[in-house]
Every structure is written in structure tokens, then in C-alpha cells.
Amino acid sequence: SVDRLMLEREVVEVRTPYGLVKVKVAYQPDGRKRYAPEYDDCKRCARESHVPVKIVYDAAVACLRTGRM
């Protein structure tokens, strides 16, 4: 038997220097947040901007952590 905790979550859209990226935000019981940028959005922005996907991914997370949306 396994217990599973369903976290409250929402999808927000952030404006990075490379374009718009949707990000899933999950709220943990202790108040911390976890971010998961949508890979397809990151890939599209990376291709259009000629940068690695990781750069776009990190930019999306940074926008949320600094409150720049």
C-alpha cells in the first residue's frame, strides 16, 4: 500500500527573454513551491532564439522566483 499526496497546482505563463513559457507551479504542504516549465514551450523558444533548451528552462524558473511574470 502506498500513500500519495496530491499537491495543489496551477499553470502560469511567464515572459522570458526568449518568449512565453507555460510553467506548472506546485504548492507543497510546507509552503514551498516547485516549478516545472513545459518542455515543448522551452524547446520552441530555444529553437526560435538559437539557444539551448536549458537556458530557456532556467530563465522561466528565474522569472517565477524573482516575481517577473
mmCIF file of the N, C-alpha and C atoms, coordinates in Angstrom:
data_MODEL
# 
_entry.id   MODEL 
# 
loop_
_atom_site.group_PDB 
_atom_site.id 
_atom_site.type_symbol 
_atom_site.label_atom_id 
_atom_site.label_alt_id 
_atom_site.label_comp_id 
_atom_site.label_asym_id 
_atom_site.label_entity_id 
_atom_site.label_seq_id 
_atom_site.pdbx_PDB_ins_code 
_atom_site.Cartn_x 
_atom_site.Cartn_y 
_atom_site.Cartn_z 
_atom_site.occupancy 
_atom_site.B_iso_or_equiv 
_atom_site.pdbx_formal_charge 
_atom_site.auth_seq_id 
_atom_site.auth_comp_id 
_atom_site.auth_asym_id 
_atom_site.auth_atom_id 
_atom_site.pdbx_PDB_model_num 
ATOM 1   N N  . SER A 1 1  ? 0.840  -1.176 0.000   1.00 0.00 ? 1  SER A N  1 
ATOM 2   C CA . SER A 1 1  ? 0.000  0.000  0.000   1.00 0.00 ? 1  SER A CA 1 
ATOM 3   C C  . SER A 1 1  ? 0.890  1.245  0.000   1.00 0.00 ? 1  SER A C  1 
ATOM 4   N N  . VAL A 1 2  ? 0.508  2.224  -0.781  1.00 0.00 ? 2  VAL A N  1 
ATOM 5   C CA . VAL A 1 2  ? 1.294  3.448  -0.898  1.00 0.00 ? 2  VAL A CA 1 
ATOM 6   C C  . VAL A 1 2  ? 0.365  4.636  -0.734  1.00 0.00 ? 2  VAL A C  1 
ATOM 7   N N  . ASP A 1 3  ? 0.784  5.602  0.063   1.00 0.00 ? 3  ASP A N  1 
ATOM 8   C CA . ASP A 1 3  ? 0.029  6.849  0.196   1.00 0.00 ? 3  ASP A CA 1 
ATOM 9   C C  . ASP A 1 3  ? 0.556  7.843  -0.826  1.00 0.00 ? 3  ASP A C  1 
ATOM 10  N N  . ARG A 1 4  ? -0.363 8.605  -1.384  1.00 0.00 ? 4  ARG A N  1 
ATOM 11  C CA . ARG A 1 4  ? 0.026  9.586  -2.388  1.00 0.00 ? 4  ARG A CA 1 
ATOM 12  C C  . ARG A 1 4  ? -0.569 10.931 -2.001  1.00 0.00 ? 4  ARG A C  1 
ATOM 13  N N  . LEU A 1 5  ? 0.261  11.951 -2.014  1.00 0.00 ? 5  LEU A N  1 
ATOM 14  C CA . LEU A 1 5  ? -0.175 13.298 -1.688  1.00 0.00 ? 5  LEU A CA 1 
ATOM 15  C C  . LEU A 1 5  ? -0.359 14.086 -2.975  1.00 0.00 ? 5  LEU A C  1 
ATOM 16  N N  . MET A 1 6  ? -1.559 14.592 -3.201  1.00 0.00 ? 6  MET A N  1 
ATOM 17  C CA . MET A 1 6  ? -1.834 15.410 -4.384  1.00 0.00 ? 6  MET A CA 1 
ATOM 18  C C  . MET A 1 6  ? -1.595 16.869 -4.011  1.00 0.00 ? 6  MET A C  1 
ATOM 19  N N  . LEU A 1 7  ? -0.620 17.487 -4.659  1.00 0.00 ? 7  LEU A N  1 
ATOM 20  C CA . LEU A 1 7  ? -0.306 18.876 -4.376  1.00 0.00 ? 7  LEU A CA 1 
ATOM 21  C C  . LEU A 1 7  ? -1.224 19.803 -5.157  1.00 0.00 ? 7  LEU A C  1 
ATOM 22  N N  . GLU A 1 8  ? -1.565 20.918 -4.540  1.00 0.00 ? 8  GLU A N  1 
ATOM 23  C CA . GLU A 1 8  ? -2.307 21.949 -5.265  1.00 0.00 ? 8  GLU A CA 1 
ATOM 24  C C  . GLU A 1 8  ? -1.366 22.514 -6.318  1.00 0.00 ? 8  GLU A C  1 
ATOM 25  N N  . ARG A 1 9  ? -1.894 22.761 -7.507  1.00 0.00 ? 9  ARG A N  1 
ATOM 26  C CA . ARG A 1 9  ? -1.034 23.294 -8.557  1.00 0.00 ? 9  ARG A CA 1 
ATOM 27  C C  . ARG A 1 9  ? -1.834 24.149 -9.514  1.00 0.00 ? 9  ARG A C  1 
ATOM 28  N N  . GLU A 1 10 ? -1.079 24.946 -10.260 1.00 0.00 ? 10 GLU A N  1 
ATOM 29  C CA . GLU A 1 10 ? -1.679 25.809 -11.275 1.00 0.00 ? 10 GLU A CA 1 
ATOM 30  C C  . GLU A 1 10 ? -0.673 25.956 -12.413 1.00 0.00 ? 10 GLU A C  1 
ATOM 31  N N  . VAL A 1 11 ? -1.171 26.406 -13.546 1.00 0.00 ? 11 VAL A N  1 
ATOM 32  C CA . VAL A 1 11 ? -0.308 26.670 -14.692 1.00 0.00 ? 11 VAL A CA 1 
ATOM 33  C C  . VAL A 1 11 ? -0.308 28.177 -14.917 1.00 0.00 ? 11 VAL A C  1 
ATOM 34  N N  . VAL A 1 12 ? 0.894  28.741 -14.961 1.00 0.00 ? 12 VAL A N  1 
ATOM 35  C CA . VAL A 1 12 ? 1.042  30.173 -15.228 1.00 0.00 ? 12 VAL A CA 1 
ATOM 36  C C  . VAL A 1 12 ? 1.892  30.344 -16.475 1.00 0.00 ? 12 VAL A C  1 
ATOM 37  N N  . GLU A 1 13 ? 1.790  31.504 -17.086 1.00 0.00 ? 13 GLU A N  1 
ATOM 38  C CA . GLU A 1 13 ? 2.584  31.788 -18.269 1.00 0.00 ? 13 GLU A CA 1 
ATOM 39  C C  . GLU A 1 13 ? 3.555  32.911 -17.920 1.00 0.00 ? 13 GLU A C  1 
ATOM 40  N N  . VAL A 1 14 ? 4.838  32.700 -18.209 1.00 0.00 ? 14 VAL A N  1 
ATOM 41  C CA . VAL A 1 14 ? 5.844  33.713 -17.909 1.00 0.00 ? 14 VAL A CA 1 
ATOM 42  C C  . VAL A 1 14 ? 6.479  34.197 -19.203 1.00 0.00 ? 14 VAL A C  1 
ATOM 43  N N  . ARG A 1 15 ? 6.875  35.462 -19.192 1.00 0.00 ? 15 ARG A N  1 
ATOM 44  C CA . ARG A 1 15 ? 7.538  36.062 -20.343 1.00 0.00 ? 15 ARG A CA 1 
ATOM 45  C C  . ARG A 1 15 ? 9.037  36.055 -20.056 1.00 0.00 ? 15 ARG A C  1 
ATOM 46  N N  . THR A 1 16 ? 9.761  35.238 -20.793 1.00 0.00 ? 16 THR A N  1 
ATOM 47  C CA . THR A 1 16 ? 11.215 35.181 -20.677 1.00 0.00 ? 16 THR A CA 1 
ATOM 48  C C  . THR A 1 16 ? 11.824 36.036 -21.781 1.00 0.00 ? 16 THR A C  1 
ATOM 49  N N  . PRO A 1 17 ? 13.120 36.279 -21.727 1.00 0.00 ? 17 PRO A N  1 
ATOM 50  C CA . PRO A 1 17 ? 13.767 36.996 -22.833 1.00 0.00 ? 17 PRO A CA 1 
ATOM 51  C C  . PRO A 1 17 ? 13.669 36.230 -24.162 1.00 0.00 ? 17 PRO A C  1 
ATOM 52  N N  . TYR A 1 18 ? 13.278 34.951 -24.086 1.00 0.00 ? 18 TYR A N  1 
ATOM 53  C CA . TYR A 1 18 ? 13.228 34.090 -25.267 1.00 0.00 ? 18 TYR A CA 1 
ATOM 54  C C  . TYR A 1 18 ? 11.818 33.843 -25.771 1.00 0.00 ? 18 TYR A C  1 
ATOM 55  N N  . GLY A 1 19 ? 10.814 34.294 -25.018 1.00 0.00 ? 19 GLY A N  1 
ATOM 56  C CA . GLY A 1 19 ? 9.423  34.093 -25.406 1.00 0.00 ? 19 GLY A CA 1 
ATOM 57  C C  . GLY A 1 19 ? 8.569  33.641 -24.236 1.00 0.00 ? 19 GLY A C  1 
ATOM 58  N N  . LEU A 1 20 ? 7.289  33.388 -24.504 1.00 0.00 ? 20 LEU A N  1 
ATOM 59  C CA . LEU A 1 20 ? 6.353  32.949 -23.468 1.00 0.00 ? 20 LEU A CA 1 
ATOM 60  C C  . LEU A 1 20 ? 6.498  31.453 -23.199 1.00 0.00 ? 20 LEU A C  1 
ATOM 61  N N  . VAL A 1 21 ? 6.494  31.095 -21.905 1.00 0.00 ? 21 VAL A N  1 
ATOM 62  C CA . VAL A 1 21 ? 6.621  29.699 -21.486 1.00 0.00 ? 21 VAL A CA 1 
ATOM 63  C C  . VAL A 1 21 ? 5.578  29.419 -20.409 1.00 0.00 ? 21 VAL A C  1 
ATOM 64  N N  . LYS A 1 22 ? 4.821  28.343 -20.581 1.00 0.00 ? 22 LYS A N  1 
ATOM 65  C CA . LYS A 1 22 ? 3.894  27.898 -19.533 1.00 0.00 ? 22 LYS A CA 1 
ATOM 66  C C  . LYS A 1 22 ? 4.698  27.120 -18.491 1.00 0.00 ? 22 LYS A C  1 
ATOM 67  N N  . VAL A 1 23 ? 4.352  27.355 -17.215 1.00 0.00 ? 23 VAL A N  1 
ATOM 68  C CA . VAL A 1 23 ? 5.053  26.698 -16.108 1.00 0.00 ? 23 VAL A CA 1 
ATOM 69  C C  . VAL A 1 23 ? 4.027  26.156 -15.132 1.00 0.00 ? 23 VAL A C  1 
ATOM 70  N N  . LYS A 1 24 ? 4.179  24.891 -14.746 1.00 0.00 ? 24 LYS A N  1 
ATOM 71  C CA . LYS A 1 24 ? 3.342  24.317 -13.696 1.00 0.00 ? 24 LYS A CA 1 
ATOM 72  C C  . LYS A 1 24 ? 3.965  24.691 -12.354 1.00 0.00 ? 24 LYS A C  1 
ATOM 73  N N  . VAL A 1 25 ? 3.132  25.219 -11.447 1.00 0.00 ? 25 VAL A N  1 
ATOM 74  C CA . VAL A 1 25 ? 3.581  25.570 -10.107 1.00 0.00 ? 25 VAL A CA 1 
ATOM 75  C C  . VAL A 1 25 ? 2.846  24.666 -9.136  1.00 0.00 ? 25 VAL A C  1 
ATOM 76  N N  . ALA A 1 26 ? 3.594  23.895 -8.353  1.00 0.00 ? 26 ALA A N  1 
ATOM 77  C CA . ALA A 1 26 ? 3.005  23.008 -7.350  1.00 0.00 ? 26 ALA A CA 1 
ATOM 78  C C  . ALA A 1 26 ? 3.330  23.556 -5.963  1.00 0.00 ? 26 ALA A C  1 
ATOM 79  N N  . TYR A 1 27 ? 2.317  23.588 -5.105  1.00 0.00 ? 27 TYR A N  1 
ATOM 80  C CA . TYR A 1 27 ? 2.476  24.119 -3.753  1.00 0.00 ? 27 TYR A CA 1 
ATOM 81  C C  . TYR A 1 27 ? 2.603  22.967 -2.764  1.00 0.00 ? 27 TYR A C  1 
ATOM 82  N N  . GLN A 1 28 ? 3.751  22.900 -2.088  1.00 0.00 ? 28 GLN A N  1 
ATOM 83  C CA . GLN A 1 28 ? 3.981  21.839 -1.112  1.00 0.00 ? 28 GLN A CA 1 
ATOM 84  C C  . GLN A 1 28 ? 3.335  22.215 0.216   1.00 0.00 ? 28 GLN A C  1 
ATOM 85  N N  . PRO A 1 29 ? 3.025  21.218 1.057   1.00 0.00 ? 29 PRO A N  1 
ATOM 86  C CA . PRO A 1 29 ? 2.347  21.491 2.330   1.00 0.00 ? 29 PRO A CA 1 
ATOM 87  C C  . PRO A 1 29 ? 3.102  22.471 3.234   1.00 0.00 ? 29 PRO A C  1 
ATOM 88  N N  . ASP A 1 30 ? 4.434  22.523 3.118   1.00 0.00 ? 30 ASP A N  1 
ATOM 89  C CA . ASP A 1 30 ? 5.214  23.424 3.973   1.00 0.00 ? 30 ASP A CA 1 
ATOM 90  C C  . ASP A 1 30 ? 5.323  24.836 3.392   1.00 0.00 ? 30 ASP A C  1 
ATOM 91  N N  . GLY A 1 31 ? 4.634  25.092 2.285   1.00 0.00 ? 31 GLY A N  1 
ATOM 92  C CA . GLY A 1 31 ? 4.628  26.421 1.698   1.00 0.00 ? 31 GLY A CA 1 
ATOM 93  C C  . GLY A 1 31 ? 5.613  26.631 0.560   1.00 0.00 ? 31 GLY A C  1 
ATOM 94  N N  . ARG A 1 32 ? 6.538  25.708 0.377   1.00 0.00 ? 32 ARG A N  1 
ATOM 95  C CA . ARG A 1 32 ? 7.491  25.835 -0.729  1.00 0.00 ? 32 ARG A CA 1 
ATOM 96  C C  . ARG A 1 32 ? 6.781  25.595 -2.052  1.00 0.00 ? 32 ARG A C  1 
ATOM 97  N N  . LYS A 1 33 ? 7.380  26.114 -3.123  1.00 0.00 ? 33 LYS A N  1 
ATOM 98  C CA . LYS A 1 33 ? 6.826  25.934 -4.456  1.00 0.00 ? 33 LYS A CA 1 
ATOM 99  C C  . LYS A 1 33 ? 7.802  25.143 -5.309  1.00 0.00 ? 33 LYS A C  1 
ATOM 100 N N  . ARG A 1 34 ? 7.254  24.344 -6.211  1.00 0.00 ? 34 ARG A N  1 
ATOM 101 C CA . ARG A 1 34 ? 8.060  23.604 -7.184  1.00 0.00 ? 34 ARG A CA 1 
ATOM 102 C C  . ARG A 1 34 ? 7.618  24.051 -8.570  1.00 0.00 ? 34 ARG A C  1 
ATOM 103 N N  . TYR A 1 35 ? 8.599  24.272 -9.452  1.00 0.00 ? 35 TYR A N  1 
ATOM 104 C CA . TYR A 1 35 ? 8.313  24.772 -10.792 1.00 0.00 ? 35 TYR A CA 1 
ATOM 105 C C  . TYR A 1 35 ? 8.698  23.741 -11.837 1.00 0.00 ? 35 TYR A C  1 
ATOM 106 N N  . ALA A 1 36 ? 7.847  23.618 -12.862 1.00 0.00 ? 36 ALA A N  1 
ATOM 107 C CA . ALA A 1 36 ? 8.124  22.700 -13.971 1.00 0.00 ? 36 ALA A CA 1 
ATOM 108 C C  . ALA A 1 36 ? 7.723  23.374 -15.280 1.00 0.00 ? 36 ALA A C  1 
ATOM 109 N N  . PRO A 1 37 ? 8.675  24.060 -15.928 1.00 0.00 ? 37 PRO A N  1 
ATOM 110 C CA . PRO A 1 37 ? 8.361  24.661 -17.231 1.00 0.00 ? 37 PRO A CA 1 
ATOM 111 C C  . PRO A 1 37 ? 7.989  23.591 -18.249 1.00 0.00 ? 37 PRO A C  1 
ATOM 112 N N  . GLU A 1 38 ? 7.054  23.919 -19.136 1.00 0.00 ? 38 GLU A N  1 
ATOM 113 C CA . GLU A 1 38 ? 6.628  22.995 -20.183 1.00 0.00 ? 38 GLU A CA 1 
ATOM 114 C C  . GLU A 1 38 ? 7.756  22.820 -21.199 1.00 0.00 ? 38 GLU A C  1 
ATOM 115 N N  . TYR A 1 39 ? 8.161  21.588 -21.390 1.00 0.00 ? 39 TYR A N  1 
ATOM 116 C CA . TYR A 1 39 ? 9.292  21.303 -22.266 1.00 0.00 ? 39 TYR A CA 1 
ATOM 117 C C  . TYR A 1 39 ? 9.051  21.785 -23.694 1.00 0.00 ? 39 TYR A C  1 
ATOM 118 N N  . ASP A 1 40 ? 7.858  21.549 -24.226 1.00 0.00 ? 40 ASP A N  1 
ATOM 119 C CA . ASP A 1 40 ? 7.592  21.949 -25.614 1.00 0.00 ? 40 ASP A CA 1 
ATOM 120 C C  . ASP A 1 40 ? 7.697  23.458 -25.808 1.00 0.00 ? 40 ASP A C  1 
ATOM 121 N N  . ASP A 1 41 ? 7.249  24.238 -24.803 1.00 0.00 ? 41 ASP A N  1 
ATOM 122 C CA . ASP A 1 41 ? 7.390  25.690 -24.893 1.00 0.00 ? 41 ASP A CA 1 
ATOM 123 C C  . ASP A 1 41 ? 8.864  26.091 -24.849 1.00 0.00 ? 41 ASP A C  1 
ATOM 124 N N  . CYS A 1 42 ? 9.625  25.460 -23.954 1.00 0.00 ? 42 CYS A N  1 
ATOM 125 C CA . CYS A 1 42 ? 11.058 25.754 -23.850 1.00 0.00 ? 42 CYS A CA 1 
ATOM 126 C C  . CYS A 1 42 ? 11.776 25.396 -25.149 1.00 0.00 ? 42 CYS A C  1 
ATOM 127 N N  . LYS A 1 43 ? 11.419 24.254 -25.711 1.00 0.00 ? 43 LYS A N  1 
ATOM 128 C CA . LYS A 1 43 ? 12.042 23.806 -26.965 1.00 0.00 ? 43 LYS A CA 1 
ATOM 129 C C  . LYS A 1 43 ? 11.746 24.773 -28.106 1.00 0.00 ? 43 LYS A C  1 
ATOM 130 N N  . ARG A 1 44 ? 10.491 25.213 -28.211 1.00 0.00 ? 44 ARG A N  1 
ATOM 131 C CA . ARG A 1 44 ? 10.112 26.164 -29.256 1.00 0.00 ? 44 ARG A CA 1 
ATOM 132 C C  . ARG A 1 44 ? 10.878 27.478 -29.110 1.00 0.00 ? 44 ARG A C  1 
ATOM 133 N N  . CYS A 1 45 ? 10.922 28.015 -27.892 1.00 0.00 ? 45 CYS A N  1 
ATOM 134 C CA . CYS A 1 45 ? 11.628 29.274 -27.653 1.00 0.00 ? 45 CYS A CA 1 
ATOM 135 C C  . CYS A 1 45 ? 13.122 29.130 -27.920 1.00 0.00 ? 45 CYS A C  1 
ATOM 136 N N  . ALA A 1 46 ? 13.687 27.991 -27.534 1.00 0.00 ? 46 ALA A N  1 
ATOM 137 C CA . ALA A 1 46 ? 15.115 27.751 -27.759 1.00 0.00 ? 46 ALA A CA 1 
ATOM 138 C C  . ALA A 1 46 ? 15.424 27.704 -29.247 1.00 0.00 ? 46 ALA A C  1 
ATOM 139 N N  . ARG A 1 47 ? 14.584 27.023 -29.984 1.00 0.00 ? 47 ARG A N  1 
ATOM 140 C CA . ARG A 1 47 ? 14.794 26.917 -31.430 1.00 0.00 ? 47 ARG A CA 1 
ATOM 141 C C  . ARG A 1 47 ? 14.709 28.294 -32.091 1.00 0.00 ? 47 ARG A C  1 
ATOM 142 N N  . GLU A 1 48 ? 13.690 29.064 -31.709 1.00 0.00 ? 48 GLU A N  1 
ATOM 143 C CA . GLU A 1 48 ? 13.499 30.390 -32.297 1.00 0.00 ? 48 GLU A CA 1 
ATOM 144 C C  . GLU A 1 48 ? 14.611 31.369 -31.912 1.00 0.00 ? 48 GLU A C  1 
ATOM 145 N N  . SER A 1 49 ? 15.186 31.192 -30.715 1.00 0.00 ? 49 SER A N  1 
ATOM 146 C CA . SER A 1 49 ? 16.215 32.113 -30.215 1.00 0.00 ? 49 SER A CA 1 
ATOM 147 C C  . SER A 1 49 ? 17.633 31.603 -30.420 1.00 0.00 ? 49 SER A C  1 
ATOM 148 N N  . HIS A 1 50 ? 17.761 30.379 -30.925 1.00 0.00 ? 50 HIS A N  1 
ATOM 149 C CA . HIS A 1 50 ? 19.076 29.771 -31.163 1.00 0.00 ? 50 HIS A CA 1 
ATOM 150 C C  . HIS A 1 50 ? 19.904 29.664 -29.881 1.00 0.00 ? 50 HIS A C  1 
ATOM 151 N N  . VAL A 1 51 ? 19.255 29.187 -28.814 1.00 0.00 ? 51 VAL A N  1 
ATOM 152 C CA . VAL A 1 51 ? 19.936 28.943 -27.537 1.00 0.00 ? 51 VAL A CA 1 
ATOM 153 C C  . VAL A 1 51 ? 19.567 27.541 -27.065 1.00 0.00 ? 51 VAL A C  1 
ATOM 154 N N  . PRO A 1 52 ? 20.330 26.971 -26.128 1.00 0.00 ? 52 PRO A N  1 
ATOM 155 C CA . PRO A 1 52 ? 19.985 25.655 -25.584 1.00 0.00 ? 52 PRO A CA 1 
ATOM 156 C C  . PRO A 1 52 ? 18.669 25.686 -24.795 1.00 0.00 ? 52 PRO A C  1 
ATOM 157 N N  . VAL A 1 53 ? 17.964 24.568 -24.788 1.00 0.00 ? 53 VAL A N  1 
ATOM 158 C CA . VAL A 1 53 ? 16.694 24.450 -24.055 1.00 0.00 ? 53 VAL A CA 1 
ATOM 159 C C  . VAL A 1 53 ? 16.904 24.763 -22.574 1.00 0.00 ? 53 VAL A C  1 
ATOM 160 N N  . LYS A 1 54 ? 18.013 24.337 -22.019 1.00 0.00 ? 54 LYS A N  1 
ATOM 161 C CA . LYS A 1 54 ? 18.308 24.556 -20.589 1.00 0.00 ? 54 LYS A CA 1 
ATOM 162 C C  . LYS A 1 54 ? 18.330 26.048 -20.250 1.00 0.00 ? 54 LYS A C  1 
ATOM 163 N N  . ILE A 1 55 ? 18.808 26.875 -21.157 1.00 0.00 ? 55 ILE A N  1 
ATOM 164 C CA . ILE A 1 55 ? 18.846 28.319 -20.923 1.00 0.00 ? 55 ILE A CA 1 
ATOM 165 C C  . ILE A 1 55 ? 17.426 28.867 -20.797 1.00 0.00 ? 55 ILE A C  1 
ATOM 166 N N  . VAL A 1 56 ? 16.534 28.432 -21.666 1.00 0.00 ? 56 VAL A N  1 
ATOM 167 C CA . VAL A 1 56 ? 15.134 28.882 -21.625 1.00 0.00 ? 56 VAL A CA 1 
ATOM 168 C C  . VAL A 1 56 ? 14.457 28.349 -20.364 1.00 0.00 ? 56 VAL A C  1 
ATOM 169 N N  . TYR A 1 57 ? 14.690 27.085 -20.038 1.00 0.00 ? 57 TYR A N  1 
ATOM 170 C CA . TYR A 1 57 ? 14.126 26.457 -18.833 1.00 0.00 ? 57 TYR A CA 1 
ATOM 171 C C  . TYR A 1 57 ? 14.525 27.254 -17.594 1.00 0.00 ? 57 TYR A C  1 
ATOM 172 N N  . ASP A 1 58 ? 15.822 27.536 -17.468 1.00 0.00 ? 58 ASP A N  1 
ATOM 173 C CA . ASP A 1 58 ? 16.323 28.283 -16.309 1.00 0.00 ? 58 ASP A CA 1 
ATOM 174 C C  . ASP A 1 58 ? 15.765 29.701 -16.269 1.00 0.00 ? 58 ASP A C  1 
ATOM 175 N N  . ALA A 1 59 ? 15.599 30.327 -17.425 1.00 0.00 ? 59 ALA A N  1 
ATOM 176 C CA . ALA A 1 59 ? 15.049 31.679 -17.486 1.00 0.00 ? 59 ALA A CA 1 
ATOM 177 C C  . ALA A 1 59 ? 13.594 31.689 -17.006 1.00 0.00 ? 59 ALA A C  1 
ATOM 178 N N  . ALA A 1 60 ? 12.830 30.674 -17.367 1.00 0.00 ? 60 ALA A N  1 
ATOM 179 C CA . ALA A 1 60 ? 11.431 30.582 -16.943 1.00 0.00 ? 60 ALA A CA 1 
ATOM 180 C C  . ALA A 1 60 ? 11.335 30.439 -15.417 1.00 0.00 ? 60 ALA A C  1 
ATOM 181 N N  . VAL A 1 61 ? 12.159 29.584 -14.848 1.00 0.00 ? 61 VAL A N  1 
ATOM 182 C CA . VAL A 1 61 ? 12.161 29.393 -13.389 1.00 0.00 ? 61 VAL A CA 1 
ATOM 183 C C  . VAL A 1 61 ? 12.620 30.680 -12.704 1.00 0.00 ? 61 VAL A C  1 
ATOM 184 N N  . ALA A 1 62 ? 13.632 31.336 -13.260 1.00 0.00 ? 62 ALA A N  1 
ATOM 185 C CA . ALA A 1 62 ? 14.132 32.580 -12.667 1.00 0.00 ? 62 ALA A CA 1 
ATOM 186 C C  . ALA A 1 62 ? 13.053 33.658 -12.665 1.00 0.00 ? 62 ALA A C  1 
ATOM 187 N N  . CYS A 1 63 ? 12.257 33.730 -13.726 1.00 0.00 ? 63 CYS A N  1 
ATOM 188 C CA . CYS A 1 63 ? 11.154 34.707 -13.779 1.00 0.00 ? 63 CYS A CA 1 
ATOM 189 C C  . CYS A 1 63 ? 10.186 34.491 -12.627 1.00 0.00 ? 63 CYS A C  1 
ATOM 190 N N  . LEU A 1 64 ? 9.874  33.259 -12.333 1.00 0.00 ? 64 LEU A N  1 
ATOM 191 C CA . LEU A 1 64 ? 8.939  32.976 -11.244 1.00 0.00 ? 64 LEU A CA 1 
ATOM 192 C C  . LEU A 1 64 ? 9.562  33.247 -9.887  1.00 0.00 ? 64 LEU A C  1 
ATOM 193 N N  . ARG A 1 65 ? 10.808 32.866 -9.706  1.00 0.00 ? 65 ARG A N  1 
ATOM 194 C CA . ARG A 1 65 ? 11.473 33.061 -8.402  1.00 0.00 ? 65 ARG A CA 1 
ATOM 195 C C  . ARG A 1 65 ? 11.659 34.532 -8.071  1.00 0.00 ? 65 ARG A C  1 
ATOM 196 N N  . THR A 1 66 ? 11.828 35.366 -9.086  1.00 0.00 ? 66 THR A N  1 
ATOM 197 C CA . THR A 1 66 ? 12.043 36.790 -8.853  1.00 0.00 ? 66 THR A CA 1 
ATOM 198 C C  . THR A 1 66 ? 10.748 37.589 -8.962  1.00 0.00 ? 66 THR A C  1 
ATOM 199 N N  . GLY A 1 67 ? 9.662  36.909 -9.325  1.00 0.00 ? 67 GLY A N  1 
ATOM 200 C CA . GLY A 1 67 ? 8.368  37.574 -9.421  1.00 0.00 ? 67 GLY A CA 1 
ATOM 201 C C  . GLY A 1 67 ? 8.154  38.326 -10.724 1.00 0.00 ? 67 GLY A C  1 
ATOM 202 N N  . ARG A 1 68 ? 9.036  38.118 -11.704 1.00 0.00 ? 68 ARG A N  1 
ATOM 203 C CA . ARG A 1 68 ? 8.874  38.772 -13.009 1.00 0.00 ? 68 ARG A CA 1 
ATOM 204 C C  . ARG A 1 68 ? 8.067  37.853 -13.908 1.00 0.00 ? 68 ARG A C  1 
ATOM 205 N N  . MET A 1 69 ? 6.816  38.176 -14.121 1.00 0.00 ? 69 MET A N  1 
ATOM 206 C CA . MET A 1 69 ? 5.978  37.332 -14.958 1.00 0.00 ? 69 MET A CA 1 
ATOM 207 C C  . MET A 1 69 ? 5.436  38.188 -16.059 1.00 0.00 ? 69 MET A C  1 
# 
